[in-house]
């Protein structure tokens, strides 16, 4: 029961932060596109609290942000892509306390870029990839840099965070 409450609270925090960060959109005027910091939060939650909290916050937080922004067509894609992104990043990094963070973030970024490339082709056709992929790459590079910096700072200043992750390890949730 204690583990379930811990996971629920951390996931709710992740959902709220992902939602807010995804709604703060940074426009790229020349192509009328934008990027946001939602992936940064998904990465932080996944690295600090593991795959379940990362998947839940990525899937639900991003989907709610799409709904709020009036982008309902993206909701099913965000649900799957961002959820899987959080799951994979948390799973790869789990139990390695910083040693595999960069690898996990790189693989998670590739999944996000590839997932949204497929979604873009389904929704709008392949020519739109010329706009989608560069923006997603920028978003992932920024997310990787920020999340590594933030996670390392949190782990250094608040070592108790590592103990929180222990209450929701992946093996305990299966």
mmCIF file of C-alpha atoms in Angstrom:
data_model
loop_
_atom_site.group_PDB
_atom_site.id
_atom_site.type_symbol
_atom_site.label_atom_id
_atom_site.label_comp_id
_atom_site.label_asym_id
_atom_site.label_seq_id
_atom_site.Cartn_x
_atom_site.Cartn_y
_atom_site.Cartn_z
ATOM 1 C CA UNK A 1 0.000 0.000 0.000
ATOM 2 C CA UNK A 2 2.797 2.421 0.913
ATOM 3 C CA UNK A 3 4.458 1.836 -2.473
ATOM 4 C CA UNK A 4 1.209 2.487 -4.331
ATOM 5 C CA UNK A 5 0.660 5.790 -2.533
ATOM 6 C CA UNK A 6 4.251 6.839 -3.191
ATOM 7 C CA UNK A 7 3.923 5.980 -6.892
ATOM 8 C CA UNK A 8 0.555 7.749 -7.118
ATOM 9 C CA UNK A 9 1.915 10.955 -5.565
ATOM 10 C CA UNK A 10 5.062 11.047 -7.681
ATOM 11 C CA UNK A 11 3.081 10.285 -10.839
ATOM 12 C CA UNK A 12 0.564 13.041 -10.055
ATOM 13 C CA UNK A 13 3.412 15.491 -9.547
ATOM 14 C CA UNK A 14 4.919 14.390 -12.860
ATOM 15 C CA UNK A 15 1.584 14.737 -14.683
ATOM 16 C CA UNK A 16 1.075 18.278 -13.386
ATOM 17 C CA UNK A 17 4.624 19.413 -14.196
ATOM 18 C CA UNK A 18 4.566 17.807 -17.663
ATOM 19 C CA UNK A 19 1.206 19.439 -18.388
ATOM 20 C CA UNK A 20 2.464 22.898 -17.395
ATOM 21 C CA UNK A 21 5.814 22.556 -19.191
ATOM 22 C CA UNK A 22 4.081 21.335 -22.360
ATOM 23 C CA UNK A 23 1.804 24.354 -22.402
ATOM 24 C CA UNK A 24 4.699 26.800 -22.197
ATOM 25 C CA UNK A 25 5.366 26.920 -25.920
ATOM 26 C CA UNK A 26 8.391 28.609 -27.431
ATOM 27 C CA UNK A 27 7.520 29.701 -30.972
ATOM 28 C CA UNK A 28 9.733 29.363 -34.020
ATOM 29 C CA UNK A 29 8.245 32.181 -36.120
ATOM 30 C CA UNK A 30 9.929 31.460 -39.428
ATOM 31 C CA UNK A 31 8.128 28.114 -39.776
ATOM 32 C CA UNK A 32 5.126 28.776 -37.491
ATOM 33 C CA UNK A 33 6.132 25.851 -35.313
ATOM 34 C CA UNK A 34 6.984 25.731 -31.636
ATOM 35 C CA UNK A 35 8.738 23.611 -29.076
ATOM 36 C CA UNK A 36 8.120 23.144 -25.373
ATOM 37 C CA UNK A 37 9.849 21.789 -22.280
ATOM 38 C CA UNK A 38 7.485 18.874 -21.605
ATOM 39 C CA UNK A 39 10.143 16.326 -22.569
ATOM 40 C CA UNK A 40 12.494 17.849 -20.019
ATOM 41 C CA UNK A 41 10.015 17.056 -17.246
ATOM 42 C CA UNK A 42 9.329 13.564 -18.604
ATOM 43 C CA UNK A 43 13.069 12.904 -18.584
ATOM 44 C CA UNK A 44 13.514 14.287 -15.059
ATOM 45 C CA UNK A 45 10.605 12.272 -13.633
ATOM 46 C CA UNK A 46 11.773 9.106 -15.415
ATOM 47 C CA UNK A 47 15.365 9.428 -14.215
ATOM 48 C CA UNK A 48 14.466 10.322 -10.637
ATOM 49 C CA UNK A 49 11.403 8.157 -10.027
ATOM 50 C CA UNK A 50 11.567 5.327 -12.538
ATOM 51 C CA UNK A 51 9.669 3.959 -15.519
ATOM 52 C CA UNK A 52 6.126 3.835 -14.150
ATOM 53 C CA UNK A 53 6.080 7.436 -12.929
ATOM 54 C CA UNK A 54 7.818 8.517 -16.163
ATOM 55 C CA UNK A 55 5.335 6.686 -18.377
ATOM 56 C CA UNK A 56 2.280 7.942 -16.514
ATOM 57 C CA UNK A 57 3.457 11.552 -16.376
ATOM 58 C CA UNK A 58 4.522 11.489 -20.024
ATOM 59 C CA UNK A 59 1.334 9.905 -21.338
ATOM 60 C CA UNK A 60 -1.250 11.747 -19.278
ATOM 61 C CA UNK A 61 0.520 15.108 -18.835
ATOM 62 C CA UNK A 62 1.272 15.457 -22.554
ATOM 63 C CA UNK A 63 -2.190 14.299 -23.616
ATOM 64 C CA UNK A 64 -3.870 16.760 -21.258
ATOM 65 C CA UNK A 65 -1.668 19.549 -22.626
ATOM 66 C CA UNK A 66 -2.719 18.633 -26.180
ATOM 67 C CA UNK A 67 -6.349 18.723 -25.092
ATOM 68 C CA UNK A 68 -5.941 22.088 -23.356
ATOM 69 C CA UNK A 69 -4.137 23.555 -26.385
ATOM 70 C CA UNK A 70 -6.889 22.473 -28.768
ATOM 71 C CA UNK A 71 -4.703 19.876 -30.465
ATOM 72 C CA UNK A 72 -6.985 16.891 -29.897
ATOM 73 C CA UNK A 73 -5.774 15.148 -33.054
ATOM 74 C CA UNK A 74 -2.406 14.600 -31.321
ATOM 75 C CA UNK A 75 -3.810 13.091 -28.094
ATOM 76 C CA UNK A 76 -3.662 9.381 -29.058
ATOM 77 C CA UNK A 77 -0.165 9.822 -30.446
ATOM 78 C CA UNK A 78 1.079 11.732 -27.384
ATOM 79 C CA UNK A 79 -0.481 9.160 -25.080
ATOM 80 C CA UNK A 80 1.533 6.350 -26.679
ATOM 81 C CA UNK A 81 4.722 8.170 -27.713
ATOM 82 C CA UNK A 82 5.311 10.193 -24.542
ATOM 83 C CA UNK A 83 4.239 7.321 -22.317
ATOM 84 C CA UNK A 84 6.648 4.952 -24.033
ATOM 85 C CA UNK A 85 9.375 7.609 -23.920
ATOM 86 C CA UNK A 86 9.042 7.949 -20.130
ATOM 87 C CA UNK A 87 8.859 4.182 -19.652
ATOM 88 C CA UNK A 88 11.999 3.481 -21.676
ATOM 89 C CA UNK A 89 14.071 6.293 -20.146
ATOM 90 C CA UNK A 90 13.125 5.194 -16.626
ATOM 91 C CA UNK A 91 13.679 1.525 -17.398
ATOM 92 C CA UNK A 92 17.139 1.955 -18.964
ATOM 93 C CA UNK A 93 18.392 4.250 -16.213
ATOM 94 C CA UNK A 94 16.895 2.281 -13.331
ATOM 95 C CA UNK A 95 19.357 0.984 -10.788
ATOM 96 C CA UNK A 96 22.341 2.740 -12.355
ATOM 97 C CA UNK A 97 22.114 6.114 -10.510
ATOM 98 C CA UNK A 98 23.465 8.371 -13.235
ATOM 99 C CA UNK A 99 25.662 5.914 -15.130
ATOM 100 C CA UNK A 100 23.208 5.273 -17.962
ATOM 101 C CA UNK A 101 21.298 8.544 -17.920
ATOM 102 C CA UNK A 102 22.702 9.880 -21.196
ATOM 103 C CA UNK A 103 22.087 6.588 -23.015
ATOM 104 C CA UNK A 104 18.519 6.463 -21.668
ATOM 105 C CA UNK A 105 17.845 10.049 -22.720
ATOM 106 C CA UNK A 106 19.279 9.504 -26.190
ATOM 107 C CA UNK A 107 17.139 6.398 -26.774
ATOM 108 C CA UNK A 108 14.060 8.139 -25.360
ATOM 109 C CA UNK A 109 14.700 11.074 -27.698
ATOM 110 C CA UNK A 110 14.999 8.783 -30.712
ATOM 111 C CA UNK A 111 11.703 7.160 -29.764
ATOM 112 C CA UNK A 112 9.998 10.544 -29.483
ATOM 113 C CA UNK A 113 11.408 11.854 -32.763
ATOM 114 C CA UNK A 114 10.570 8.629 -34.599
ATOM 115 C CA UNK A 115 7.115 8.380 -33.047
ATOM 116 C CA UNK A 116 6.134 11.906 -33.976
ATOM 117 C CA UNK A 117 7.613 11.443 -37.464
ATOM 118 C CA UNK A 118 5.273 8.487 -37.973
ATOM 119 C CA UNK A 119 2.349 10.435 -36.500
ATOM 120 C CA UNK A 120 3.091 13.396 -38.775
ATOM 121 C CA UNK A 121 3.149 11.154 -41.846
ATOM 122 C CA UNK A 122 -0.181 9.600 -40.808
ATOM 123 C CA UNK A 123 -1.836 12.966 -40.173
ATOM 124 C CA UNK A 124 -0.302 15.265 -42.777
ATOM 125 C CA UNK A 125 1.932 13.291 -45.155
ATOM 126 C CA UNK A 126 5.683 12.986 -45.414
ATOM 127 C CA UNK A 127 6.454 16.519 -46.755
ATOM 128 C CA UNK A 128 5.586 17.993 -43.351
ATOM 129 C CA UNK A 129 8.506 16.058 -41.820
ATOM 130 C CA UNK A 130 10.752 18.833 -43.098
ATOM 131 C CA UNK A 131 9.302 20.994 -40.322
ATOM 132 C CA UNK A 132 8.567 18.372 -37.650
ATOM 133 C CA UNK A 133 11.923 16.592 -37.338
ATOM 134 C CA UNK A 134 14.218 19.637 -36.840
ATOM 135 C CA UNK A 135 11.924 21.067 -34.157
ATOM 136 C CA UNK A 136 11.746 17.690 -32.383
ATOM 137 C CA UNK A 137 15.539 17.373 -32.512
ATOM 138 C CA UNK A 138 15.957 20.851 -30.983
ATOM 139 C CA UNK A 139 13.377 19.999 -28.324
ATOM 140 C CA UNK A 140 15.207 16.772 -27.435
ATOM 141 C CA UNK A 141 18.664 18.356 -27.333
ATOM 142 C CA UNK A 142 17.382 21.079 -24.993
ATOM 143 C CA UNK A 143 15.558 18.457 -22.891
ATOM 144 C CA UNK A 144 18.654 16.259 -22.588
ATOM 145 C CA UNK A 145 20.900 19.142 -21.524
ATOM 146 C CA UNK A 146 18.413 20.604 -19.039
ATOM 147 C CA UNK A 147 17.350 17.281 -17.546
ATOM 148 C CA UNK A 148 20.926 16.065 -17.026
ATOM 149 C CA UNK A 149 21.813 19.321 -15.291
ATOM 150 C CA UNK A 150 18.661 19.365 -13.148
ATOM 151 C CA UNK A 151 18.790 15.666 -12.213
ATOM 152 C CA UNK A 152 22.460 15.842 -11.240
ATOM 153 C CA UNK A 153 21.778 18.927 -9.132
ATOM 154 C CA UNK A 154 18.781 17.313 -7.421
ATOM 155 C CA UNK A 155 20.690 14.084 -6.706
ATOM 156 C CA UNK A 156 23.595 16.055 -5.264
ATOM 157 C CA UNK A 157 21.537 18.431 -3.110
ATOM 158 C CA UNK A 158 18.733 16.059 -2.128
ATOM 159 C CA UNK A 159 20.057 12.508 -1.695
ATOM 160 C CA UNK A 160 16.729 11.476 -0.170
ATOM 161 C CA UNK A 161 15.306 11.450 -3.724
ATOM 162 C CA UNK A 162 17.205 8.206 -4.350
ATOM 163 C CA UNK A 163 15.377 6.650 -1.416
ATOM 164 C CA UNK A 164 12.026 7.695 -2.908
ATOM 165 C CA UNK A 165 12.906 5.880 -6.112
ATOM 166 C CA UNK A 166 13.521 2.781 -4.032
ATOM 167 C CA UNK A 167 9.901 2.736 -2.893
ATOM 168 C CA UNK A 168 8.677 2.372 -6.482
ATOM 169 C CA UNK A 169 11.258 0.182 -8.224
ATOM 170 C CA UNK A 170 10.091 -1.419 -11.490
ATOM 171 C CA UNK A 171 10.366 -4.953 -10.118
ATOM 172 C CA UNK A 172 7.965 -4.003 -7.330
ATOM 173 C CA UNK A 173 5.296 -2.884 -9.793
ATOM 174 C CA UNK A 174 5.024 -6.047 -11.899
#
